[in-house]
Tab-separated table of C-alpha atoms and ligand atoms in Angstrom:
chain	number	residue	atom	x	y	z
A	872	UNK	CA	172.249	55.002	1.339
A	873	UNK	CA	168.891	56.485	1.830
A	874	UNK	CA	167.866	58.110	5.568
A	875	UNK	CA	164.227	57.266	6.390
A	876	UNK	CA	163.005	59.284	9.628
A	877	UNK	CA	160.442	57.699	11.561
A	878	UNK	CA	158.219	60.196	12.929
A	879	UNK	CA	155.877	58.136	15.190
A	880	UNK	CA	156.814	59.666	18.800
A	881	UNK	CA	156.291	63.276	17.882
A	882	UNK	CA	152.594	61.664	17.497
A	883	UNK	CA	153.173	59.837	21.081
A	884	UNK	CA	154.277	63.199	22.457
A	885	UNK	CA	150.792	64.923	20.794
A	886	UNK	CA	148.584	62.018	22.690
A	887	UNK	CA	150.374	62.451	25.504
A	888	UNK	CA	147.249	65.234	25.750
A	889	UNK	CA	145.279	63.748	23.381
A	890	UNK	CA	145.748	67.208	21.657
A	891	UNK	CA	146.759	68.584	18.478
A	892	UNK	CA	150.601	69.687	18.927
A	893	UNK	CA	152.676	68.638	17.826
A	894	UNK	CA	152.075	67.786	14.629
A	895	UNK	CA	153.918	64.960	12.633
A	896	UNK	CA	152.975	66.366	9.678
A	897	UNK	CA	154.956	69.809	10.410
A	898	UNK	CA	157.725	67.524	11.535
A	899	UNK	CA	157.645	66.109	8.364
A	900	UNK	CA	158.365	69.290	6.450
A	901	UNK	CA	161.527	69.901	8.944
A	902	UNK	CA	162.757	66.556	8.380
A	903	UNK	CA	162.603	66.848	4.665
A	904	UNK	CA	164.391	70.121	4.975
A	905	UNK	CA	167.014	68.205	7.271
A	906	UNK	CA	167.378	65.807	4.859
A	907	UNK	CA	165.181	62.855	5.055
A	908	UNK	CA	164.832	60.891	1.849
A	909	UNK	CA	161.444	59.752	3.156
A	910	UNK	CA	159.146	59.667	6.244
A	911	UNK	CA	158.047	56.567	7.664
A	912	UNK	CA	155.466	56.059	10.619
A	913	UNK	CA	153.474	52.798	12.066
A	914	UNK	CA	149.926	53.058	11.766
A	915	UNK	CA	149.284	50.619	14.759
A	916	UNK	CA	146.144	48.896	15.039
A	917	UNK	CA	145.076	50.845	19.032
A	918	UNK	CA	146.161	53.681	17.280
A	919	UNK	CA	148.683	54.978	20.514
A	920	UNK	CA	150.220	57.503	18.305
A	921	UNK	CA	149.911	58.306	14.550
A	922	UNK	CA	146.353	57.857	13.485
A	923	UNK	CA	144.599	57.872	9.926
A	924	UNK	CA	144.571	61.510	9.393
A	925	UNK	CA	148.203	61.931	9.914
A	926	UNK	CA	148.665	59.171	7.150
A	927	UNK	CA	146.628	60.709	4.420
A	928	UNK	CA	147.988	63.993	5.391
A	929	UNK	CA	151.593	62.686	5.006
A	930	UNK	CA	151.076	61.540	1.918
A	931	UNK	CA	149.717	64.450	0.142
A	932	UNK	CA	152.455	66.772	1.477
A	933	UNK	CA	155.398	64.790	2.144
A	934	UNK	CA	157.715	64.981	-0.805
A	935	UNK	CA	160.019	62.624	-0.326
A	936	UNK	CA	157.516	59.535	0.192
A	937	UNK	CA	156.020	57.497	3.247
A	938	UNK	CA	156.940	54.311	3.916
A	939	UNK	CA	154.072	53.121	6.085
A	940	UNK	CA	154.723	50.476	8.616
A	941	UNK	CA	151.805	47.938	9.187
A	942	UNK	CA	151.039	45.134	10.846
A	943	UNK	CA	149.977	41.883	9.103
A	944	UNK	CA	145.886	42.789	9.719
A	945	UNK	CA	143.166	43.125	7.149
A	946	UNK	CA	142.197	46.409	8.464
A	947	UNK	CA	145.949	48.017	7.533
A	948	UNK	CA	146.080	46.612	4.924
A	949	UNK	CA	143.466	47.620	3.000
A	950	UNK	CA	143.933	51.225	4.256
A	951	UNK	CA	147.385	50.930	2.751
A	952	UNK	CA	145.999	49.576	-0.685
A	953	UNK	CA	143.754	51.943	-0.790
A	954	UNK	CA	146.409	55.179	-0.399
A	955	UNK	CA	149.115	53.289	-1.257
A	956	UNK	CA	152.152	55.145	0.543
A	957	UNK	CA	155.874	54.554	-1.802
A	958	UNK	CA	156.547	51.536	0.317
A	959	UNK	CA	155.260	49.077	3.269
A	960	UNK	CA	157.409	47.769	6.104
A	961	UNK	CA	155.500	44.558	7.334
A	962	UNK	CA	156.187	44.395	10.933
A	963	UNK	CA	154.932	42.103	13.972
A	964	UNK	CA	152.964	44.048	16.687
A	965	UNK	CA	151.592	43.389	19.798
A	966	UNK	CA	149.465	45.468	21.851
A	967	UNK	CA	151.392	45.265	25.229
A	968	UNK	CA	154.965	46.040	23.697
A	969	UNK	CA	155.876	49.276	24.377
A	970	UNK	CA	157.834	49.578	20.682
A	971	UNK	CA	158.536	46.453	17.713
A	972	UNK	CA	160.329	43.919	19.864
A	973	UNK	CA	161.113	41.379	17.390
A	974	UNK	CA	161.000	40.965	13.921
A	975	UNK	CA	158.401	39.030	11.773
A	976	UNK	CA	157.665	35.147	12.480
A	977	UNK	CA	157.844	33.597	9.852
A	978	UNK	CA	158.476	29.982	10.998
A	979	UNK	CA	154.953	28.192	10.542
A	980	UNK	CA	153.030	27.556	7.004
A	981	UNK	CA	149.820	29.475	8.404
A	982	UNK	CA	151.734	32.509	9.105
A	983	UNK	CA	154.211	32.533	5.989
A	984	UNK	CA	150.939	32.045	3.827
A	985	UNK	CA	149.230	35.332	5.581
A	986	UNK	CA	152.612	37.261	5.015
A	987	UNK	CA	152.661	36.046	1.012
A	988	UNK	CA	149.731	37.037	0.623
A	989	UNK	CA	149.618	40.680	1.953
A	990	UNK	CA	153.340	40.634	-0.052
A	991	UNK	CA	151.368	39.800	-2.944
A	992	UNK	CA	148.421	42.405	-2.657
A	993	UNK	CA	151.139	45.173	-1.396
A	994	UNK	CA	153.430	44.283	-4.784
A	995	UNK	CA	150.321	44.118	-6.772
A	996	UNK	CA	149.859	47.843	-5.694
A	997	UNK	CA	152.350	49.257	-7.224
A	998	UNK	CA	153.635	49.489	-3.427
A	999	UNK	CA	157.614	48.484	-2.575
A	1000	UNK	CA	157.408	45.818	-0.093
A	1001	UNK	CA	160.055	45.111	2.993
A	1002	UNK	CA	159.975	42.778	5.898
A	1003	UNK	CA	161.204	43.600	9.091
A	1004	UNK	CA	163.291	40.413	10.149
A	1005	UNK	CA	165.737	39.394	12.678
A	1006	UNK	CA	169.102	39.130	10.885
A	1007	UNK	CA	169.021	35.241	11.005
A	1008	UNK	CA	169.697	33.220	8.177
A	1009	UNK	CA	166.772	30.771	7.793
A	1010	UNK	CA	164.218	34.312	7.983
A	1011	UNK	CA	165.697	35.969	5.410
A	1012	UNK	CA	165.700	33.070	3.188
A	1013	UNK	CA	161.681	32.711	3.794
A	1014	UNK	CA	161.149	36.409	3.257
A	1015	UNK	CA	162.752	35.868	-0.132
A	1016	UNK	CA	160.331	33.042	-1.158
A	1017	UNK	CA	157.433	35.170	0.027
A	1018	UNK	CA	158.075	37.708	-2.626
A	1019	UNK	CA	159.410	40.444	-0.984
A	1020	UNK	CA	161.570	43.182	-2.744
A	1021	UNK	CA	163.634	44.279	0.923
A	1022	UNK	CA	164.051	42.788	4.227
A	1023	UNK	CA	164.700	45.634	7.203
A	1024	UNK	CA	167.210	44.287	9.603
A	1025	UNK	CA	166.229	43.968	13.543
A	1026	UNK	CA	169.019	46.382	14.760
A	1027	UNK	CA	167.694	46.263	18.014
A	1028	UNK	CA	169.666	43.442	19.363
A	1029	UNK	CA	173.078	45.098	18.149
A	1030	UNK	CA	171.764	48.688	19.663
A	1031	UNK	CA	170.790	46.739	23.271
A	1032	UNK	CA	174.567	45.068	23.369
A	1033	UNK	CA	176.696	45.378	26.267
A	1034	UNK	CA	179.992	46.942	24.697
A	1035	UNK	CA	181.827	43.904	24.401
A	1036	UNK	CA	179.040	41.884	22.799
A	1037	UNK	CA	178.718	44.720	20.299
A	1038	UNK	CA	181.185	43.229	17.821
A	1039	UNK	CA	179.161	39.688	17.766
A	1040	UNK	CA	176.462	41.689	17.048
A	1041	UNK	CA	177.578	43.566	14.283
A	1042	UNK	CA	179.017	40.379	12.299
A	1043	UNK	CA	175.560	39.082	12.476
A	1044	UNK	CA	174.391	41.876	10.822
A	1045	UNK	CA	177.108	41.876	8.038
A	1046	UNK	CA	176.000	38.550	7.349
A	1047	UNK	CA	172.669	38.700	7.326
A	1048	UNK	CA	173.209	42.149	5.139
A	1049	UNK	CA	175.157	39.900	2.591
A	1050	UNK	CA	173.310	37.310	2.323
A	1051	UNK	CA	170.408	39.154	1.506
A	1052	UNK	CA	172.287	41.119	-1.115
A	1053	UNK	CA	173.373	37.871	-2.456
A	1054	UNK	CA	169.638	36.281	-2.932
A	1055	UNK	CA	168.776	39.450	-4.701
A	1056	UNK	CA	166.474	41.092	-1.995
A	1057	UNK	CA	167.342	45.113	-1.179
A	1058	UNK	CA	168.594	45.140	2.018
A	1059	UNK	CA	167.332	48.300	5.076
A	1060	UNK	CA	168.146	47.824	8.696
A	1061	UNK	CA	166.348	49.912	11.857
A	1062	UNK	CA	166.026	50.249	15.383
A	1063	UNK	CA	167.289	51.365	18.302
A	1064	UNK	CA	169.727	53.206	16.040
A	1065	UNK	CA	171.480	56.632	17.683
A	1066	UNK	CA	173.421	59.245	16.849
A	1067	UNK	CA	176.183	56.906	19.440
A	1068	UNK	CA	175.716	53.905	17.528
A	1069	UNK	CA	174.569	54.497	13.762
A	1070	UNK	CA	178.437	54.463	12.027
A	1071	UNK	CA	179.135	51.000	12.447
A	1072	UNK	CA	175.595	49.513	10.990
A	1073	UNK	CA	176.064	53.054	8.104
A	1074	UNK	CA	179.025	51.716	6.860
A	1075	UNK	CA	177.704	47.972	5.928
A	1076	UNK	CA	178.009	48.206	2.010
A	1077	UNK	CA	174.716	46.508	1.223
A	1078	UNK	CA	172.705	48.254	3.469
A	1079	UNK	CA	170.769	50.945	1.140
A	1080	UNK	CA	168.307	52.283	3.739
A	1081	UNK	CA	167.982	53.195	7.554
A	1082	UNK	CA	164.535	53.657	9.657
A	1083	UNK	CA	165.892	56.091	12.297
A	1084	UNK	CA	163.005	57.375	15.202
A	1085	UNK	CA	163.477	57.596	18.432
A	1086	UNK	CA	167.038	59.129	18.940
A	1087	UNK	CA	166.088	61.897	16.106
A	1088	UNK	CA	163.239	62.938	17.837
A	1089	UNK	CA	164.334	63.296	21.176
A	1090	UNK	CA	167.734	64.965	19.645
A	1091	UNK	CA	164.807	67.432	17.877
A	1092	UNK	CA	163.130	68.271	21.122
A	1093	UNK	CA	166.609	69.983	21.983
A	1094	UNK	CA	168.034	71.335	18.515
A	1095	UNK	CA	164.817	71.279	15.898
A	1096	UNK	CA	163.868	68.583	13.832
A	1097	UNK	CA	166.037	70.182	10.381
A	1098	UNK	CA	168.933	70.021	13.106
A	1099	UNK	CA	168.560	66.987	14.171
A	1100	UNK	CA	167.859	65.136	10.719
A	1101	UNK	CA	170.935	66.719	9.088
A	1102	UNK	CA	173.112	65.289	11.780
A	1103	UNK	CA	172.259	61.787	11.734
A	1104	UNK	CA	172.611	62.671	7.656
A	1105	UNK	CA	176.256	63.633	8.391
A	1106	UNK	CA	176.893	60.892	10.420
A	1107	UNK	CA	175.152	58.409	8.591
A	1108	UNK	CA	176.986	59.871	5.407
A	1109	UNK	CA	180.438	59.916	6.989
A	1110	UNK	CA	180.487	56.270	7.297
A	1111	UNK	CA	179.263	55.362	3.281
A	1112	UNK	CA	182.236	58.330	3.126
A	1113	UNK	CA	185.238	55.966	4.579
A	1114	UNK	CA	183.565	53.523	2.303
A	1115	UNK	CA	184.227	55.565	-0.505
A	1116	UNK	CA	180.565	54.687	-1.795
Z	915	PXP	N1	162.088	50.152	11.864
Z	915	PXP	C1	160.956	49.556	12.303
Z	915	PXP	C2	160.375	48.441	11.497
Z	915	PXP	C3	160.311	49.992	13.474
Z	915	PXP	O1	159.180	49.390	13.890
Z	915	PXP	C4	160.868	51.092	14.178
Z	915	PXP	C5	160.193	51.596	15.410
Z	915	PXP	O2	158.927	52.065	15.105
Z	915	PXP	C6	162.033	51.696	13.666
Z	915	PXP	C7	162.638	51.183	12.527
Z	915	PXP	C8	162.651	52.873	14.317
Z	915	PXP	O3	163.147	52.531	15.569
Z	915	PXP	P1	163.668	53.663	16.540
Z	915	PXP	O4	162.493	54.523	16.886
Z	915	PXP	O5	164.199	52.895	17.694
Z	915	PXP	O6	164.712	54.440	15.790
């Protein structure tokens, strides 16, 4: 199980002033030390928080690697083929959503053509491509015949549950972790994940990877970023732990 930090709202806190602190890419070096197996941000296309030069910065100092979150857009794209980060997380985005709300659309022929194709360029690359996806059947299925290597499961509607929905939640996200296990795609899972919820969605054997953001950096503004990273480590290694894997 690797533990990918997402570093985008220390950049949301450094436009908050439209200023240069703090810095994602000092984050970054924290997190590593913490324990991150890579750093991830979202290069968004109005730019609201991490911007170009905290993307090429990343990638010449991070260690680990970047997995760089884009949107289905020319523009992205080619910046990502041209630097090529370790890995891409395709991921829907709309300008008046205040975070990712839902996972890729991939229901009509226009759209699952645009998504092959940026697979295709991506994979072409050299660069390890995932879709972020609701964990419903049918998706996952098309994200395998567009040529992706991973799918990243929506955990937002399991993280959003009233407590006695939870469980529902969490068997849909078994499934959907199995089944894409099953058709041979790697399977990663993110959002809305926190320290209070990560064990359950941790110990789901065929889950290899987890996009943590939000809960680590707010959790940093109190203890540190190293602080912060190696407990969600602990926690997210405690559950593989009862596993025994
Ligand atoms: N995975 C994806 C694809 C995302 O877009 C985000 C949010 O940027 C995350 C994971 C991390 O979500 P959170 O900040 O809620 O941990």
């Amino acid at each position: 199980m690797r533990l990918y930090i997402n570093l985008d709202h220390v950049a949301t806190v450094r436009e908050a002033r439209k200023t240069d602190e703090p810095d994602p890419v000092r984050a970054a070096v924290l997190a590593e030390l913490g324990g991150a197996q890579a750093i991830t941000v979202h290069l968004r296309e109005d730019r609201r928080h991490i911007n170009e030069r905290d993307v090429l910065l990343l990638l010449k100092t991070v260690r680990t690697g970047v997995n760089l979150e884009l949107a289905v857009e020319e523009e992205v794209l080619e910046f990502a083929l041209e630097h090529r980060p370790v890995q891409a997380t395709l991921v829907p985005e709309r300008r008046e959503e205040i975070t990712t709300e839902g996972g890729l659309d991939l229901g009509e022929a226009k759209r699952q053509r645009r998504v092959a194709d940026a697979v295709g360029r991506l994979r072409q690359a050299g660069i390890r491509t995932s879709l972020f996806i609701d964990p419903v059947e049918p998706t996952i299925r098309v994200a395998k015949e567009l040529g992706a290597e991973a799918i990243e499961l929506h955990t937002g509607e399991y993280a959003n549950a009233a407590r006695d929905a939870r469980e529902g939640q969490l068997v849909r996200l078994r499934r959907a972790a199995s089944l894409g296990r099953e058709i041979g795609l790697a399977v990663h899972a993110g959002h809305g994940l926190t320290y209070e919820n990560v064990t359950p969605v941790a110990a789901i054997p065929e889950i290899e990877e987890l996009n943590i953001g939000h809960s680590v950096v707010s959790r940093a503004i109190f203890v540190g970023m190293e602080r912060a990273v190696r407990e969600m480590l602990e926690l997210v290694q405690a559950a593989r732990g009862r596993l025994g894997g």
